[in-house]
GROMACS .gro file of C-alpha atoms in nm:
model
  161
    1UNK     CA    1  -1.146   1.738  -2.080
    2UNK     CA    2  -1.318   1.584  -1.783
    3UNK     CA    3  -1.403   1.219  -1.813
    4UNK     CA    4  -1.618   1.027  -1.572
    5UNK     CA    5  -1.474   0.692  -1.487
    6UNK     CA    6  -1.728   0.429  -1.397
    7UNK     CA    7  -1.605   0.197  -1.127
    8UNK     CA    8  -1.767  -0.142  -1.107
    9UNK     CA    9  -1.801  -0.328  -0.781
   10UNK     CA   10  -1.615  -0.618  -0.941
   11UNK     CA   11  -1.301  -0.407  -0.940
   12UNK     CA   12  -1.335  -0.366  -0.566
   13UNK     CA   13  -1.307  -0.729  -0.474
   14UNK     CA   14  -1.090  -0.719  -0.167
   15UNK     CA   15  -0.908  -1.028  -0.049
   16UNK     CA   16  -0.903  -1.041   0.327
   17UNK     CA   17  -0.588  -1.122   0.519
   18UNK     CA   18  -0.287  -0.928   0.397
   19UNK     CA   19  -0.486  -0.663   0.214
   20UNK     CA   20  -0.455  -0.314   0.360
   21UNK     CA   21  -0.771  -0.165   0.510
   22UNK     CA   22  -0.690   0.196   0.421
   23UNK     CA   23  -0.540   0.412   0.149
   24UNK     CA   24  -0.316   0.705   0.240
   25UNK     CA   25  -0.275   1.006   0.018
   26UNK     CA   26  -0.293   1.386   0.019
   27UNK     CA   27  -0.586   1.627  -0.004
   28UNK     CA   28  -0.605   1.990  -0.114
   29UNK     CA   29  -0.921   2.187  -0.180
   30UNK     CA   30  -0.982   2.284  -0.543
   31UNK     CA   31  -0.711   2.055  -0.689
   32UNK     CA   32  -0.779   1.796  -0.959
   33UNK     CA   33  -0.653   1.442  -0.920
   34UNK     CA   34  -0.418   1.501  -1.212
   35UNK     CA   35  -0.262   1.803  -1.039
   36UNK     CA   36  -0.233   1.613  -0.711
   37UNK     CA   37  -0.067   1.321  -0.892
   38UNK     CA   38   0.171   1.560  -1.072
   39UNK     CA   39   0.269   1.732  -0.745
   40UNK     CA   40   0.315   1.395  -0.572
   41UNK     CA   41   0.536   1.271  -0.855
   42UNK     CA   42   0.742   1.591  -0.850
   43UNK     CA   43   0.795   1.554  -0.472
   44UNK     CA   44   0.891   1.187  -0.513
   45UNK     CA   45   1.141   1.265  -0.789
   46UNK     CA   46   1.297   1.540  -0.577
   47UNK     CA   47   1.319   1.304  -0.277
   48UNK     CA   48   1.481   1.034  -0.493
   49UNK     CA   49   1.741   1.278  -0.620
   50UNK     CA   50   1.824   1.407  -0.270
   51UNK     CA   51   1.816   1.066  -0.101
   52UNK     CA   52   1.895   0.796  -0.358
   53UNK     CA   53   1.854   0.429  -0.270
   54UNK     CA   54   2.130   0.310  -0.039
   55UNK     CA   55   2.061  -0.062  -0.014
   56UNK     CA   56   2.260  -0.318   0.175
   57UNK     CA   57   2.202  -0.685   0.224
   58UNK     CA   58   2.239  -0.910   0.526
   59UNK     CA   59   2.239  -1.292   0.519
   60UNK     CA   60   2.038  -1.441   0.800
   61UNK     CA   61   2.116  -1.800   0.888
   62UNK     CA   62   1.849  -2.014   1.051
   63UNK     CA   63   2.091  -2.250   1.230
   64UNK     CA   64   2.020  -2.597   1.361
   65UNK     CA   65   1.667  -2.705   1.449
   66UNK     CA   66   1.675  -2.988   1.704
   67UNK     CA   67   1.449  -3.290   1.673
   68UNK     CA   68   1.253  -3.479   1.932
   69UNK     CA   69   1.181  -3.846   2.008
   70UNK     CA   70   1.439  -4.119   1.975
   71UNK     CA   71   1.537  -4.464   1.857
   72UNK     CA   72   1.319  -4.740   2.009
   73UNK     CA   73   1.332  -5.111   1.915
   74UNK     CA   74   1.455  -5.071   1.561
   75UNK     CA   75   1.217  -4.786   1.487
   76UNK     CA   76   1.303  -4.420   1.475
   77UNK     CA   77   1.017  -4.254   1.654
   78UNK     CA   78   1.015  -3.880   1.652
   79UNK     CA   79   1.145  -3.604   1.436
   80UNK     CA   80   1.511  -3.566   1.343
   81UNK     CA   81   1.681  -3.230   1.362
   82UNK     CA   82   1.803  -3.045   1.053
   83UNK     CA   83   2.010  -2.748   0.946
   84UNK     CA   84   1.791  -2.462   0.840
   85UNK     CA   85   1.842  -2.255   0.533
   86UNK     CA   86   1.920  -1.888   0.512
   87UNK     CA   87   1.769  -1.583   0.350
   88UNK     CA   88   1.887  -1.242   0.250
   89UNK     CA   89   1.735  -0.926   0.393
   90UNK     CA   90   1.758  -0.608   0.184
   91UNK     CA   91   1.731  -0.270   0.354
   92UNK     CA   92   1.741   0.082   0.216
   93UNK     CA   93   1.909   0.321   0.458
   94UNK     CA   94   1.755   0.627   0.286
   95UNK     CA   95   1.392   0.507   0.257
   96UNK     CA   96   1.280   0.691   0.570
   97UNK     CA   97   1.445   1.017   0.460
   98UNK     CA   98   1.282   0.993   0.116
   99UNK     CA   99   0.939   0.939   0.270
  100UNK     CA  100   0.987   1.230   0.511
  101UNK     CA  101   1.105   1.464   0.234
  102UNK     CA  102   0.810   1.367   0.013
  103UNK     CA  103   0.567   1.439   0.300
  104UNK     CA  104   0.735   1.775   0.374
  105UNK     CA  105   0.730   1.867   0.003
  106UNK     CA  106   0.357   1.793  -0.027
  107UNK     CA  107   0.285   1.993   0.292
  108UNK     CA  108   0.479   2.291   0.150
  109UNK     CA  109   0.262   2.268  -0.163
  110UNK     CA  110  -0.047   2.305   0.060
  111UNK     CA  111  -0.158   1.940   0.084
  112UNK     CA  112  -0.277   1.764   0.396
  113UNK     CA  113  -0.203   1.395   0.454
  114UNK     CA  114  -0.526   1.190   0.460
  115UNK     CA  115  -0.629   0.829   0.504
  116UNK     CA  116  -0.939   0.681   0.339
  117UNK     CA  117  -1.077   0.334   0.422
  118UNK     CA  118  -1.089   0.070   0.152
  119UNK     CA  119  -1.451   0.008   0.041
  120UNK     CA  120  -1.602  -0.319   0.158
  121UNK     CA  121  -1.825  -0.539  -0.057
  122UNK     CA  122  -2.112  -0.472   0.185
  123UNK     CA  123  -2.077  -0.096   0.127
  124UNK     CA  124  -2.081  -0.139  -0.252
  125UNK     CA  125  -2.372  -0.389  -0.257
  126UNK     CA  126  -2.341  -0.436  -0.633
  127UNK     CA  127  -2.390  -0.065  -0.714
  128UNK     CA  128  -2.176   0.139  -0.953
  129UNK     CA  129  -2.001   0.464  -0.866
  130UNK     CA  130  -1.813   0.738  -1.048
  131UNK     CA  131  -1.465   0.829  -0.932
  132UNK     CA  132  -1.448   1.151  -0.731
  133UNK     CA  133  -1.256   1.426  -0.912
  134UNK     CA  134  -0.990   1.604  -0.712
  135UNK     CA  135  -0.826   1.511  -0.386
  136UNK     CA  136  -1.106   1.510  -0.126
  137UNK     CA  137  -1.072   1.527   0.249
  138UNK     CA  138  -1.184   1.217   0.441
  139UNK     CA  139  -1.556   1.176   0.512
  140UNK     CA  140  -1.767   0.884   0.632
  141UNK     CA  141  -1.919   0.841   0.285
  142UNK     CA  142  -1.585   0.834   0.095
  143UNK     CA  143  -1.384   0.517   0.049
  144UNK     CA  144  -1.118   0.385  -0.187
  145UNK     CA  145  -1.147   0.113  -0.452
  146UNK     CA  146  -0.847  -0.083  -0.567
  147UNK     CA  147  -0.859  -0.150  -0.939
  148UNK     CA  148  -0.749  -0.488  -1.078
  149UNK     CA  149  -0.484  -0.324  -1.293
  150UNK     CA  150  -0.348  -0.126  -1.000
  151UNK     CA  151  -0.419   0.217  -0.873
  152UNK     CA  152  -0.693   0.352  -0.652
  153UNK     CA  153  -1.012   0.548  -0.713
  154UNK     CA  154  -1.204   0.736  -0.444
  155UNK     CA  155  -1.583   0.712  -0.453
  156UNK     CA  156  -1.868   0.876  -0.268
  157UNK     CA  157  -2.102   0.606  -0.134
  158UNK     CA  158  -2.391   0.855  -0.115
  159UNK     CA  159  -2.384   0.905  -0.493
  160UNK     CA  160  -2.430   0.578  -0.683
  161UNK     CA  161  -2.488   0.608  -1.059
   0.00000   0.00000   0.00000
């Protein structure tokens, strides 16, 4: 059963700054989004089994931060030094191998890696769009919307509803 999902521009509110400007995925002609998601999940599960998480932590100490200024006439003018804190870095030694295996697996299934830009508010201009079925190849009129609840929908800017 094919359902049309209506995407509202309100869902596409993009906060500038740390927000990514593109969405990377895979495209394959004639494949539904459900099939593409299933294949991607299967490749990810296989990669996780072959290259499980191998995390290790490292404590990073900030050390001493020197001050400036000095003591003048009964008044401390300046900024005293202090000992900085520390933080823990967590790294996964197998993350790169998992990502590479997932990409190879999707390529073997006939998919091509693609990158779609995130839709801007100016492009949407308050209009509504239906999500594109399937896994389309990049085009100047296709962009990605981030939904408030998570996930991404691809829309065709030349086909408002």
